[in-house]
CSV table of C-alpha atoms in Angstrom, one decimal:
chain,number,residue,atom,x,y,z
A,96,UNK,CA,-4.2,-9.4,-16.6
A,97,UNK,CA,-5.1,-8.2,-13.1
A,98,UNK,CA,-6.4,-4.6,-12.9
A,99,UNK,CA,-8.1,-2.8,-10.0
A,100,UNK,CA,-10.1,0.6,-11.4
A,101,UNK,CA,-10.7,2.9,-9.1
A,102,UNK,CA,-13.9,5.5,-9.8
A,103,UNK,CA,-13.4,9.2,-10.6
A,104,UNK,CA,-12.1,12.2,-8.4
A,105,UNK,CA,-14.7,13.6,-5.4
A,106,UNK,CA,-14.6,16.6,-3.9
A,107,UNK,CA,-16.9,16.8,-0.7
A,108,UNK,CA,-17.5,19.3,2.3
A,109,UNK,CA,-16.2,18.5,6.1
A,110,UNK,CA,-18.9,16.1,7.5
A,111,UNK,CA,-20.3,14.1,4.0
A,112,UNK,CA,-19.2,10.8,3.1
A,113,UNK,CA,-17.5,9.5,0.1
A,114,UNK,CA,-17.6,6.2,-1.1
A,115,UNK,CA,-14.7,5.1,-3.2
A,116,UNK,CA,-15.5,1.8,-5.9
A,117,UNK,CA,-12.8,-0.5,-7.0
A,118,UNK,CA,-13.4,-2.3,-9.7
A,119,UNK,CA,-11.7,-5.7,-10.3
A,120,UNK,CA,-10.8,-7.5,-12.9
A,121,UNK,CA,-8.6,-11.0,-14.6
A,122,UNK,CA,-8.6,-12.9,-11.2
A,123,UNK,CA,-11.5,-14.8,-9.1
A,124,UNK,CA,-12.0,-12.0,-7.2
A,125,UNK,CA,-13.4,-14.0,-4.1
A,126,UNK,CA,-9.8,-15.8,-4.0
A,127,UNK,CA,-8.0,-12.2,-2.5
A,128,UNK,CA,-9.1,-9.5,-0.4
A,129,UNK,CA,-8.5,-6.1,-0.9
A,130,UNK,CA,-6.5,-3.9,1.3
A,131,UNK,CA,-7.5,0.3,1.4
A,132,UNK,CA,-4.3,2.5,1.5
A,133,UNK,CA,-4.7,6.3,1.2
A,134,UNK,CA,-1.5,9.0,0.8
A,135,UNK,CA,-2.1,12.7,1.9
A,136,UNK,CA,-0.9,15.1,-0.4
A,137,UNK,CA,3.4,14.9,-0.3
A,138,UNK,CA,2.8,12.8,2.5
A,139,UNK,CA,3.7,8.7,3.0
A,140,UNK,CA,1.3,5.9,2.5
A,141,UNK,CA,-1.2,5.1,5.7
A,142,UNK,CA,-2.9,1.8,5.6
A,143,UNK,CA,-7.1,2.2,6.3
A,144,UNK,CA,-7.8,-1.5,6.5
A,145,UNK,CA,-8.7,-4.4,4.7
A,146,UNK,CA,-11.6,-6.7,3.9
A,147,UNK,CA,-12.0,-10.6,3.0
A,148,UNK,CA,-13.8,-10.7,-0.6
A,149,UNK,CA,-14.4,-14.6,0.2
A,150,UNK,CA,-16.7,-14.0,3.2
A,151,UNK,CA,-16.6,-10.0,3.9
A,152,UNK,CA,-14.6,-9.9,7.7
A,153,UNK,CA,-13.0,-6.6,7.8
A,154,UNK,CA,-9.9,-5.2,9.7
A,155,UNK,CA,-10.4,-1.8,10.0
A,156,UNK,CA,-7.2,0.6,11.5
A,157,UNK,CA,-7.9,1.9,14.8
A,158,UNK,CA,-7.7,5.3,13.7
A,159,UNK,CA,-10.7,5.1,11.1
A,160,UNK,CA,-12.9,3.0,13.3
A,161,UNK,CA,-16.2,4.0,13.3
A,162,UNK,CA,-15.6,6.4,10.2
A,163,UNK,CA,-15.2,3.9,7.7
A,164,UNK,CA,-16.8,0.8,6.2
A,165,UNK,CA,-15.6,-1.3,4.0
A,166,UNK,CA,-17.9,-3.6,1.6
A,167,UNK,CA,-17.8,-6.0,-1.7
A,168,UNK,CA,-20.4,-7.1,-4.3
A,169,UNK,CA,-18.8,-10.2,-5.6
A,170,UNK,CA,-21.6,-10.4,-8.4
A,171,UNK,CA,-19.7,-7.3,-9.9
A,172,UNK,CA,-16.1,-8.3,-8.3
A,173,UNK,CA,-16.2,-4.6,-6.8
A,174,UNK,CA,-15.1,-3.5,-3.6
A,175,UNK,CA,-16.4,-0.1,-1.7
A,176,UNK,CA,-14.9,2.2,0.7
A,177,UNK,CA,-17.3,4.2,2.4
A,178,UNK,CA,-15.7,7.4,4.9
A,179,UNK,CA,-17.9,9.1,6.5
A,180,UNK,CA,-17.7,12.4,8.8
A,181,UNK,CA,-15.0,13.6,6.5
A,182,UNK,CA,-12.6,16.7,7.6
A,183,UNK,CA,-10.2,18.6,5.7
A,184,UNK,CA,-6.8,15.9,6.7
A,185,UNK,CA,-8.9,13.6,5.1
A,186,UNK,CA,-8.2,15.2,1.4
A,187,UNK,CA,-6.0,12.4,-0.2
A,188,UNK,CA,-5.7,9.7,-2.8
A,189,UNK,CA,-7.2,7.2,-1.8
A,190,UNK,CA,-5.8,3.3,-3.5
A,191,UNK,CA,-7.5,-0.1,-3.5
A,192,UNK,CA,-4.7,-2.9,-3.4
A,193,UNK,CA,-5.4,-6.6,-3.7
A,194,UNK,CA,-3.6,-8.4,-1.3
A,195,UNK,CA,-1.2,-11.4,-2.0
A,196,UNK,CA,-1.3,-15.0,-1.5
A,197,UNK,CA,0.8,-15.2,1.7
A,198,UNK,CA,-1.7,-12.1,2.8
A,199,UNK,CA,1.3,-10.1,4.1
A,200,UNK,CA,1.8,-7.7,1.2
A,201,UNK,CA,-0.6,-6.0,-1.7
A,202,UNK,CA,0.7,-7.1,-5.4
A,203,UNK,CA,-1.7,-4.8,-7.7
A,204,UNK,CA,-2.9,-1.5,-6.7
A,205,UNK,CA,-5.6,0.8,-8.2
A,206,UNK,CA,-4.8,4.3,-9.9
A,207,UNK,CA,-6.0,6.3,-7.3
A,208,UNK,CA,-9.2,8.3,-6.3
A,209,UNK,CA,-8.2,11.9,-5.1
A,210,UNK,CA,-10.9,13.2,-2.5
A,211,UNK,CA,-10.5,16.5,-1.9
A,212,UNK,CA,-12.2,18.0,1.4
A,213,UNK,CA,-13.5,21.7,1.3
A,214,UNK,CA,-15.3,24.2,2.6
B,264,UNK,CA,0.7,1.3,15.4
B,265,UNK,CA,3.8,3.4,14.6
B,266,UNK,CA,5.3,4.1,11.6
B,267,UNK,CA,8.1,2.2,10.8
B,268,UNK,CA,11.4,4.0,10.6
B,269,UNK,CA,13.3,4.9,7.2
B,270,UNK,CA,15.7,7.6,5.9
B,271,UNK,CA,14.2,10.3,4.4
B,272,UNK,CA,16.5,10.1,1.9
B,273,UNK,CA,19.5,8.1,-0.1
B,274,UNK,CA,21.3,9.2,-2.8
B,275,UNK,CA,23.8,7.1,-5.4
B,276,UNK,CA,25.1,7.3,-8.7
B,277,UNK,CA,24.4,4.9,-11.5
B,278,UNK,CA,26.2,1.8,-11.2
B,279,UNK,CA,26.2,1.7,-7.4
B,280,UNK,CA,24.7,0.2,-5.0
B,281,UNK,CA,22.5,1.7,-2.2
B,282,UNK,CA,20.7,0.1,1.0
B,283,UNK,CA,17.4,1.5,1.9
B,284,UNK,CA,16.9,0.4,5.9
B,285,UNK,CA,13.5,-0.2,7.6
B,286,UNK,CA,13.1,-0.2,11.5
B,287,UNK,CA,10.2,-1.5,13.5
B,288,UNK,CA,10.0,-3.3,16.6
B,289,UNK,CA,9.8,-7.3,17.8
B,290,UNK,CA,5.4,-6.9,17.4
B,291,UNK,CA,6.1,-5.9,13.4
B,292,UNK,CA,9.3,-6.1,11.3
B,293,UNK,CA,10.7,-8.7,13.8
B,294,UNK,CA,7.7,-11.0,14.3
B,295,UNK,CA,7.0,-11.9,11.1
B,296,UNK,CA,8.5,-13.0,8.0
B,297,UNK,CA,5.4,-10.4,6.0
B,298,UNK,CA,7.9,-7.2,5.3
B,299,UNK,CA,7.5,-5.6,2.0
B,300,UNK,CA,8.5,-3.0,-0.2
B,301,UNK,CA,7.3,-0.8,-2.6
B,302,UNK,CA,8.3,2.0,-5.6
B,303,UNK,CA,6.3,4.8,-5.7
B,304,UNK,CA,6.8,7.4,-9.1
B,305,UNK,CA,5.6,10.9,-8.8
B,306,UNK,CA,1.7,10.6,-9.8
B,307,UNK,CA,1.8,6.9,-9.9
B,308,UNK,CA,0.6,4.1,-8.1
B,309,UNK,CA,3.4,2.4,-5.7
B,310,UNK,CA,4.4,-1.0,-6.9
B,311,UNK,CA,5.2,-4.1,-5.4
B,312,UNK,CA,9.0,-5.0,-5.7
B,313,UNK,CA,9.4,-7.3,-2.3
B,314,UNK,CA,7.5,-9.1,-0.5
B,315,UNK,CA,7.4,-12.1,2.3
B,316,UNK,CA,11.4,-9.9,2.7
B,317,UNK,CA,13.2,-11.3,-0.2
B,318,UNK,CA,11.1,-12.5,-2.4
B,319,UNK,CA,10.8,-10.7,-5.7
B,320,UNK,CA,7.3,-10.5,-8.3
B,321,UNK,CA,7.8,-11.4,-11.9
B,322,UNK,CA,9.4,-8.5,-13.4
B,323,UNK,CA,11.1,-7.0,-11.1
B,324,UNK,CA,14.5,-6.2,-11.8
B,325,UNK,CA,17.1,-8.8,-9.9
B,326,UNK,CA,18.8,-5.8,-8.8
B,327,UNK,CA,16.4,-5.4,-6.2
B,328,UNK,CA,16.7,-7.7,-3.3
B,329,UNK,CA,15.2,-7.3,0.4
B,330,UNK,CA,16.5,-8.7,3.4
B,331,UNK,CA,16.1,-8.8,7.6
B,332,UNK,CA,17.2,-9.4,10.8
B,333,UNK,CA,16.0,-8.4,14.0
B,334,UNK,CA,13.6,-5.6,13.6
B,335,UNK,CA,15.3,-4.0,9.9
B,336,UNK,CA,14.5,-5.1,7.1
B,337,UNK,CA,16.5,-3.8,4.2
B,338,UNK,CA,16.4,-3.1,0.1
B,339,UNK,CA,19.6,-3.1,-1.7
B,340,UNK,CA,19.5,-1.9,-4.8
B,341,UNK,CA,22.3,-2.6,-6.9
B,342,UNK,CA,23.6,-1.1,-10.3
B,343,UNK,CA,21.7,1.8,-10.1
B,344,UNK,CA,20.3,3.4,-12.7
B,345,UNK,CA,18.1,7.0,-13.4
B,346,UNK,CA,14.4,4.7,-13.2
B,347,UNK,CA,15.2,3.4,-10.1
B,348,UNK,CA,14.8,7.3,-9.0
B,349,UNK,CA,11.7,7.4,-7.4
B,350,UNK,CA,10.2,7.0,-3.2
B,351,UNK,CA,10.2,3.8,-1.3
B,352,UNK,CA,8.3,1.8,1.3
B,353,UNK,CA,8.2,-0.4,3.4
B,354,UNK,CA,5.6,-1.8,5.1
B,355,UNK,CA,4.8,-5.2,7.7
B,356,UNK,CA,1.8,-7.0,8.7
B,357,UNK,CA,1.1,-6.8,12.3
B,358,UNK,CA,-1.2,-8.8,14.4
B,359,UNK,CA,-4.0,-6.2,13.9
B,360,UNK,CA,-3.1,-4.1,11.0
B,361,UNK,CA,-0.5,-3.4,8.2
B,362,UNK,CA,2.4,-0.8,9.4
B,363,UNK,CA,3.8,1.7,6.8
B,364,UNK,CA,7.2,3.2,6.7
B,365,UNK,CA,8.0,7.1,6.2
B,366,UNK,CA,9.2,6.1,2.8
B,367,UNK,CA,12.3,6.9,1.4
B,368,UNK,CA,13.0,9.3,-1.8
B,369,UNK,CA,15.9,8.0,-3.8
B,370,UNK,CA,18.0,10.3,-5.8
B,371,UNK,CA,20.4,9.3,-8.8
B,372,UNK,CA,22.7,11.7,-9.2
């Protein structure tokens, strides 16, 4: 069965980096990419971007450009998210999705990665 | 990219049916056939439970069924019951990115 597993729970001061891992599983991981999603704390879901995991072209969102790089090792079938310059509205949980065939939707998510950001 | 537009909240009692809308504009939910929804438990991961706008995973409920036109999308859940409680959103490719909604939080009462 598909499964995406996230790594553990981070908590890092305003201006380190994090770098979230995203462990795939029970697919050919190069046959989907992975799409990045992160919710605030009571907040909605904001998408972050998405890479190919077939030849690595990313689409980052506007917002995070330059903040945020997104990378695969297909000889593992893990994907990274790397956020850098982190500030305290950055504290969320952070989800790996894979996304579906028609590449217009995710179909299996990851459990989450809570980074916390904190003085 | 804007959010796309939902109620903050629905409420219905078990049995009924309810309609959960999502607005966007012609460059999102009205230019392409790539809306999608998704059920979101307290402390859980969301899951899919539409995609492509009516299309339906394996093992999702029939109850659930998604639908468009113009620039809303909708979900209609029917026969409601207390696990369908939960938040919903929806969400649309764009040219350059993937567009949330607010989400909705469903109540069963």
């Amino acid at each position: 069965q598909v499964q995406l597993v996230q790594s553990g729970a981070e908590v890092k001061k305003p201006g380190a980096s994090v770098k979230v891992s995203c462990k795939a599983s029970g697919y050919t991981f190069t046959s989907y990419g992975i799409s990045w999603v992160r919710q605030a704390p009571g907040q909605g879901l904001e998408w972050m971007g998405w890479i190919s995991s077939y030849n690595g072209n990313t689409n980052y969102a506007q917002h995070l450009q330059g903040r945020v790089t997104m990378t695969t090792d297909t000889s593992t079938s893990t994907a990274y998210m790397e956020l850098r310059s982190l500030r305290s509205d950055d504290t969320a949980v952070y989800y790996c999705a894979r996304v579906g065939y028609s590449g217009g939707y995710v179909d299996y998510w990851g459990q989450g990665t809570l980074v916390t950001v904190s003085s | 990219q804007s959010a796309l537009t939902q109620p903050a909240s629905v409420s219905g009692s078990p049995g009924q049916s309810i309609i959960i809308s999502c607005t966007g504009t012609s460059s999102d939910v009205g230019g392409y056939k790539y809306v999608s929804w998704y059920q979101q438990h307290p402390g859980k991961a969301p899951k899919l439970m539409i995609y492509d706008v009516s299309n339906r995973p394996s093992g999702v409920s029939n109850r659930f069924s998604g639908s468009k036109s113009g620039n809303t999308a909708s979900l209609t859940i029917s026969g409601l019951q207390a696990e369908d409680e939960a938040d919903y959103y929806c969400s649309s490719y764009t040219s350059s990115s993937t567009v949330f909604g607010g989400g909705t939080k469903l109540t069963v009462l």
